[in-house]
Amino acid sequence: MGCFATAPSAAIPHSPSPIRLSKKKTFMTFVRVRAKLHDDEDPLLQAASHAAYLRFQETHRPDPLFIDPYAGCFLTAYVDKDMKPCLTSVGTLCHYCLATKFIDDQLISTVKHMDGHRQIVLLTDGMDTRPYRLNWPLSTIIFDISPARVFKIASERLGGIGAKISRTCLLVHVPLETFDIHGILHRKGFTGERPSIWVLQGLPVRTLASFKEILFVVSSLAMKGCIFVGELPLCFVKTEFGTKSNTQKWMDKLFISHGFRVDVVAYDKVARDVNRDPPSGDYENILFVAQQLQLSDDQMETWRREFQRLEEEGDEDGFEEL
């Protein structure tokens, strides 16, 4: 079955009941927050904690796009003497949070229309809290592909506040550093003969060649009709064209070469859909949603075996007639 579906209005992220957000905490929007992790010089930790900080800010707005009650566990807050607003640019905050909202909605709307065993693959920075904060149906297995060091720290922090995923779901971590993501996913239970949803947000993708490797893996494992949604660096387009005016054309060429039909999603459109003002400032990512058009490797293998069986049966029938 295809994985595209329309979102039911009730299928929205929720705040788990053990953690409550009070009005008193909204002042944290204007409090400078920094991450105190094991190594402040680690760029992967810095990037992951910065994203968590943006989700923390959005959660404590009067009318948040989403609620992430766990983002704060990655941060240690302190108040500046002059109580100045945080220095994070408004443009960056809006773009990232709009993308997070869009991806959340795509995930929930799609998974609600999948039957039986559900597979979610998150390509993340290691501090993605979606496994904990979204309403997952029964029998959902979530594969988190992210840097091992960041994921370990995040898991310790989440465990320290009692964060747990649903008992009917399973979270499996796959270290980004592995040389065989394809094989590890299979060994941990992933199958390309069932629908899956793939998300790219926060994963440290440094080069276009690295992203093409990701596309290759997703194309090999995702069955026909499944979706791949997320953000990728705009610099890849600039490397090819020197401008972002040809973004859709470049994306079409890149994704179709790996079996996907892709649409670039404008952040302004996402803002209008959620009744927000368009984001201001520059942003160095592209928001996209793609659909798999070809069979996965597992589907191709099943088809090959079935074709071979029919061919052998045909040979046997022909021999009996002689």
Short mmCIF file of C-alpha atoms in Angstrom, two decimals:
data_model
loop_
_atom_site.label_atom_id
_atom_site.label_comp_id
_atom_site.label_asym_id
_atom_site.label_seq_id
_atom_site.Cartn_x
_atom_site.Cartn_y
_atom_site.Cartn_z
CA MET A 1 0.00 0.00 0.00
CA GLY A 2 1.06 3.59 -0.49
CA CYS A 3 2.11 5.60 2.51
CA PHE A 4 0.58 8.97 1.62
CA ALA A 5 -2.52 9.83 3.60
CA THR A 6 -4.60 12.73 4.81
CA ALA A 7 -4.18 13.77 8.41
CA PRO A 8 -7.13 13.33 10.78
CA SER A 9 -7.65 16.44 12.85
CA ALA A 10 -7.24 14.57 16.12
CA ALA A 11 -3.86 13.11 15.25
CA ILE A 12 -1.57 15.70 16.78
CA PRO A 13 1.49 15.59 19.01
CA HIS A 14 0.64 15.59 22.69
CA SER A 15 2.22 16.38 26.01
CA PRO A 16 2.44 13.23 28.14
CA SER A 17 0.47 13.65 31.34
CA PRO A 18 3.34 13.18 33.86
CA ILE A 19 4.91 16.46 32.70
CA ARG A 20 2.83 19.62 32.94
CA LEU A 21 3.60 23.00 31.42
CA SER A 22 2.54 25.90 33.60
CA LYS A 23 2.05 29.56 32.68
CA LYS A 24 4.85 30.37 35.07
CA LYS A 25 7.31 28.66 32.77
CA THR A 26 6.49 30.85 29.78
CA PHE A 27 8.97 33.45 31.02
CA MET A 28 11.68 31.05 29.90
CA THR A 29 11.07 32.28 26.35
CA PHE A 30 12.98 35.40 27.39
CA VAL A 31 15.64 33.63 29.38
CA ARG A 32 18.95 32.75 27.84
CA VAL A 33 19.49 29.01 27.90
CA ARG A 34 22.61 27.04 27.19
CA ALA A 35 23.39 23.36 27.03
CA LYS A 36 25.75 21.94 29.61
CA LEU A 37 26.93 18.71 28.08
CA HIS A 38 30.01 16.60 28.58
CA ASP A 39 32.06 18.40 25.94
CA ASP A 40 31.07 21.92 24.86
CA GLU A 41 33.55 21.73 21.99
CA ASP A 42 31.83 18.77 20.31
CA PRO A 43 30.08 20.24 17.22
CA LEU A 44 27.55 17.39 17.06
CA LEU A 45 26.53 17.98 20.68
CA GLN A 46 26.35 21.72 20.09
CA ALA A 47 24.13 21.35 17.03
CA ALA A 48 21.81 18.85 18.74
CA SER A 49 21.46 20.94 21.89
CA HIS A 50 20.81 24.08 19.82
CA ALA A 51 17.92 22.33 18.06
CA ALA A 52 16.60 21.17 21.44
CA TYR A 53 16.77 24.77 22.63
CA LEU A 54 14.64 25.92 19.69
CA ARG A 55 12.03 23.28 20.51
CA PHE A 56 12.18 24.35 24.15
CA GLN A 57 11.49 27.96 23.15
CA GLU A 58 8.57 26.99 20.92
CA THR A 59 7.04 24.80 23.62
CA HIS A 60 6.92 27.74 26.03
CA ARG A 61 5.26 30.18 23.65
CA PRO A 62 1.64 31.14 24.43
CA ASP A 63 0.43 29.36 21.26
CA PRO A 64 3.07 26.76 20.37
CA LEU A 65 3.19 24.89 17.07
CA PHE A 66 4.01 21.73 19.02
CA ILE A 67 4.88 20.71 22.57
CA ASP A 68 8.16 19.05 23.38
CA PRO A 69 8.12 18.53 27.16
CA TYR A 70 11.47 16.75 27.01
CA ALA A 71 13.66 19.32 25.25
CA GLY A 72 14.45 21.07 28.54
CA CYS A 73 16.21 18.02 29.98
CA PHE A 74 19.06 18.65 27.55
CA LEU A 75 19.52 22.21 28.83
CA THR A 76 20.60 23.99 31.98
CA ALA A 77 18.89 27.36 32.32
CA TYR A 78 20.27 30.46 33.92
CA VAL A 79 18.96 34.04 33.94
CA ASP A 80 21.07 36.93 32.68
CA LYS A 81 21.22 39.85 35.07
CA ASP A 82 19.76 42.25 32.50
CA MET A 83 17.03 39.74 31.47
CA LYS A 84 17.63 40.32 27.77
CA PRO A 85 15.75 38.12 25.28
CA CYS A 86 17.74 35.20 23.93
CA LEU A 87 19.99 35.98 21.00
CA THR A 88 18.68 33.23 18.73
CA SER A 89 17.51 34.75 15.45
CA VAL A 90 13.76 34.83 14.94
CA GLY A 91 14.17 33.62 11.37
CA THR A 92 16.04 30.48 12.38
CA LEU A 93 13.54 29.73 15.12
CA CYS A 94 10.55 30.06 12.82
CA HIS A 95 12.00 27.99 9.99
CA TYR A 96 13.19 25.13 12.18
CA CYS A 97 10.00 24.96 14.22
CA LEU A 98 7.80 25.18 11.13
CA ALA A 99 9.76 22.29 9.64
CA THR A 100 9.38 20.31 12.87
CA LYS A 101 5.63 20.91 12.86
CA PHE A 102 5.35 19.89 9.19
CA ILE A 103 7.34 16.70 9.74
CA ASP A 104 5.33 15.82 12.86
CA ASP A 105 2.07 16.17 10.93
CA GLN A 106 3.38 14.10 8.02
CA LEU A 107 4.46 11.35 10.40
CA ILE A 108 1.24 11.13 12.36
CA SER A 109 -1.08 11.45 9.36
CA THR A 110 0.79 8.74 7.49
CA VAL A 111 1.27 6.23 10.31
CA LYS A 112 -2.43 6.37 11.20
CA HIS A 113 -3.25 4.93 7.79
CA MET A 114 -0.73 2.10 7.90
CA ASP A 115 -1.91 -1.38 8.78
CA GLY A 116 -0.19 -3.83 11.10
CA HIS A 117 3.52 -3.53 11.82
CA ARG A 118 4.61 0.12 11.41
CA GLN A 119 8.20 1.17 10.72
CA ILE A 120 9.57 4.67 11.35
CA VAL A 121 13.17 5.55 10.49
CA LEU A 122 14.47 8.81 11.99
CA LEU A 123 17.76 10.18 10.68
CA THR A 124 18.51 12.59 13.51
CA ASP A 125 21.05 14.51 15.57
CA GLY A 126 20.63 12.09 18.49
CA MET A 127 18.29 14.30 20.54
CA ASP A 128 15.08 13.76 18.58
CA THR A 129 12.25 13.33 21.11
CA ARG A 130 9.61 12.20 18.62
CA PRO A 131 9.68 8.60 19.90
CA TYR A 132 8.55 9.95 23.30
CA ARG A 133 6.28 12.89 22.49
CA LEU A 134 4.17 11.73 19.53
CA ASN A 135 1.08 9.50 19.71
CA TRP A 136 2.26 6.30 18.07
CA PRO A 137 -0.22 3.52 17.21
CA LEU A 138 0.21 -0.03 18.48
CA SER A 139 3.05 -2.10 17.01
CA THR A 140 5.21 0.81 15.91
CA ILE A 141 8.96 0.24 15.74
CA ILE A 142 11.11 3.37 15.58
CA PHE A 143 14.66 3.19 14.26
CA ASP A 144 16.81 6.17 15.27
CA ILE A 145 19.92 6.59 13.11
CA SER A 146 22.13 9.17 14.80
CA PRO A 147 25.61 9.80 16.26
CA ALA A 148 26.17 7.23 19.01
CA ARG A 149 27.75 9.68 21.47
CA VAL A 150 24.91 12.20 21.28
CA PHE A 151 22.23 9.51 21.47
CA LYS A 152 23.86 8.01 24.57
CA ILE A 153 23.89 11.37 26.37
CA ALA A 154 20.33 12.10 25.31
CA SER A 155 19.14 8.68 26.51
CA GLU A 156 20.75 9.27 29.91
CA ARG A 157 19.07 12.64 30.24
CA LEU A 158 15.69 11.29 29.16
CA GLY A 159 15.99 8.34 31.53
CA GLY A 160 16.82 10.75 34.33
CA ILE A 161 13.43 12.45 34.02
CA GLY A 162 11.53 9.19 33.55
CA ALA A 163 10.78 9.58 29.85
CA LYS A 164 9.46 6.37 28.29
CA ILE A 165 7.94 5.38 25.00
CA SER A 166 4.70 3.43 24.84
CA ARG A 167 4.93 -0.21 25.95
CA THR A 168 3.38 -1.25 22.64
CA CYS A 169 6.18 0.41 20.66
CA LEU A 170 9.89 -0.23 20.29
CA LEU A 171 12.79 2.21 19.91
CA VAL A 172 15.96 0.88 18.27
CA HIS A 173 19.14 2.91 17.88
CA VAL A 174 21.42 2.45 14.88
CA PRO A 175 24.80 4.24 15.25
CA LEU A 176 25.49 6.63 12.40
CA GLU A 177 29.14 5.60 12.57
CA THR A 178 28.42 2.06 11.40
CA PHE A 179 29.64 1.00 7.96
CA ASP A 180 26.57 -1.15 7.32
CA ILE A 181 23.38 0.74 8.17
CA HIS A 182 21.51 -1.33 5.60
CA GLY A 183 22.53 -4.61 7.21
CA ILE A 184 22.02 -3.46 10.81
CA LEU A 185 18.49 -2.25 10.07
CA HIS A 186 17.65 -5.66 8.64
CA ARG A 187 19.18 -7.48 11.60
CA LYS A 188 17.23 -5.31 14.02
CA GLY A 189 13.92 -6.15 12.37
CA PHE A 190 13.41 -3.76 9.48
CA THR A 191 11.80 -5.21 6.37
CA GLY A 192 11.45 -3.59 2.97
CA GLU A 193 8.25 -5.52 2.31
CA ARG A 194 6.22 -3.40 4.73
CA PRO A 195 5.46 0.33 4.63
CA SER A 196 7.94 2.65 6.30
CA ILE A 197 8.31 6.37 6.86
CA TRP A 198 11.71 8.04 6.68
CA VAL A 199 12.57 11.37 8.30
CA LEU A 200 15.71 13.47 7.86
CA GLN A 201 16.13 16.28 10.37
CA GLY A 202 19.28 17.07 12.28
CA LEU A 203 21.47 14.30 10.90
CA PRO A 204 24.93 15.79 10.27
CA VAL A 205 25.15 15.64 6.47
CA ARG A 206 28.36 17.38 5.45
CA THR A 207 28.58 16.76 1.72
CA LEU A 208 26.38 16.06 -1.27
CA ALA A 209 28.08 12.68 -1.62
CA SER A 210 26.98 11.83 1.94
CA PHE A 211 23.39 12.74 1.15
CA LYS A 212 23.47 10.62 -1.98
CA GLU A 213 24.57 7.69 0.20
CA ILE A 214 21.53 8.33 2.41
CA LEU A 215 19.26 8.43 -0.63
CA PHE A 216 20.74 5.14 -1.81
CA VAL A 217 20.01 3.46 1.54
CA VAL A 218 16.46 4.82 1.71
CA SER A 219 15.79 3.87 -1.91
CA SER A 220 17.02 0.33 -1.29
CA LEU A 221 14.98 -0.23 1.87
CA ALA A 222 11.74 1.75 1.45
CA MET A 223 8.96 -0.14 -0.32
CA LYS A 224 7.08 1.42 -3.21
CA GLY A 225 4.72 4.21 -2.14
CA CYS A 226 6.49 5.15 1.10
CA ILE A 227 7.50 8.68 1.99
CA PHE A 228 10.76 10.38 2.82
CA VAL A 229 10.35 13.78 4.47
CA GLY A 230 12.75 16.24 6.02
CA GLU A 231 15.34 18.95 5.54
CA LEU A 232 18.60 18.96 3.64
CA PRO A 233 21.26 21.67 3.38
CA LEU A 234 20.63 24.40 0.82
CA CYS A 235 24.39 24.64 0.21
CA PHE A 236 24.17 21.49 -1.93
CA VAL A 237 22.04 23.40 -4.46
CA LYS A 238 24.35 26.40 -4.34
CA THR A 239 27.28 24.11 -5.04
CA GLU A 240 25.58 22.98 -8.24
CA PHE A 241 24.02 26.24 -9.45
CA GLY A 242 25.38 29.04 -7.29
CA THR A 243 21.78 30.09 -6.56
CA LYS A 244 18.66 28.60 -5.03
CA SER A 245 16.39 29.68 -7.90
CA ASN A 246 16.67 26.21 -9.47
CA THR A 247 16.03 24.29 -6.27
CA GLN A 248 13.03 22.27 -7.49
CA LYS A 249 14.77 21.39 -10.76
CA TRP A 250 17.88 20.22 -8.92
CA MET A 251 15.84 18.27 -6.38
CA ASP A 252 13.83 16.58 -9.14
CA LYS A 253 17.01 15.44 -10.86
CA LEU A 254 18.66 14.22 -7.65
CA PHE A 255 15.67 12.34 -6.23
CA ILE A 256 14.39 10.78 -9.45
CA SER A 257 17.84 9.28 -9.99
CA HIS A 258 17.18 7.30 -6.81
CA GLY A 259 13.56 6.43 -7.61
CA PHE A 260 11.74 9.24 -5.77
CA ARG A 261 9.26 11.89 -6.82
CA VAL A 262 9.94 14.96 -4.69
CA ASP A 263 8.24 18.24 -3.84
CA VAL A 264 10.00 21.19 -2.26
CA VAL A 265 7.79 22.62 0.48
CA ALA A 266 7.90 26.38 1.02
CA TYR A 267 8.26 27.44 4.64
CA ASP A 268 5.89 30.33 3.89
CA LYS A 269 3.18 27.82 2.91
CA VAL A 270 3.67 25.82 6.08
CA ALA A 271 3.34 29.09 8.06
CA ARG A 272 0.08 29.97 6.30
CA ASP A 273 -1.32 26.49 6.92
CA VAL A 274 -0.78 26.91 10.67
CA ASN A 275 -1.92 30.55 10.72
CA ARG A 276 1.53 31.98 11.38
CA ASP A 277 3.32 34.89 9.77
CA PRO A 278 5.90 33.89 7.15
CA PRO A 279 9.35 33.37 8.66
CA SER A 280 11.89 36.14 8.22
CA GLY A 281 15.59 35.94 7.53
CA ASP A 282 17.66 33.41 5.62
CA TYR A 283 17.64 29.70 6.35
CA GLU A 284 20.14 27.19 5.08
CA ASN A 285 17.89 24.15 4.66
CA ILE A 286 15.34 22.89 2.14
CA LEU A 287 12.11 21.29 3.34
CA PHE A 288 10.94 18.40 1.17
CA VAL A 289 8.59 15.45 0.96
CA ALA A 290 9.26 12.59 -1.46
CA GLN A 291 7.48 9.40 -2.51
CA GLN A 292 9.18 6.14 -3.41
CA LEU A 293 8.27 5.12 -6.97
CA GLN A 294 10.17 1.86 -7.26
CA LEU A 295 10.27 -1.47 -5.47
CA SER A 296 12.57 -1.97 -2.50
CA ASP A 297 15.33 -4.57 -2.64
CA ASP A 298 13.19 -6.92 -0.52
CA GLN A 299 10.24 -6.50 -2.86
CA MET A 300 12.45 -7.13 -5.87
CA GLU A 301 13.81 -10.30 -4.26
CA THR A 302 10.29 -11.55 -3.54
CA TRP A 303 9.27 -10.80 -7.11
CA ARG A 304 12.36 -12.62 -8.42
CA ARG A 305 11.61 -15.71 -6.35
CA GLU A 306 7.98 -15.73 -7.43
CA PHE A 307 8.94 -15.35 -11.08
CA GLN A 308 11.44 -18.19 -10.73
CA ARG A 309 8.79 -20.40 -9.10
CA LEU A 310 6.27 -19.75 -11.87
CA GLU A 311 8.92 -20.41 -14.48
CA GLU A 312 9.86 -23.73 -12.88
CA GLU A 313 6.20 -24.76 -12.59
CA GLY A 314 5.73 -23.90 -16.25
CA ASP A 315 8.66 -26.10 -17.22
CA GLU A 316 7.22 -29.04 -15.23
CA ASP A 317 3.77 -28.65 -16.82
CA GLY A 318 5.29 -28.56 -20.28
CA PHE A 319 7.27 -31.77 -19.58
CA GLU A 320 4.11 -33.64 -18.47
CA GLU A 321 2.29 -32.65 -21.65
CA LEU A 322 5.09 -34.16 -23.74
#
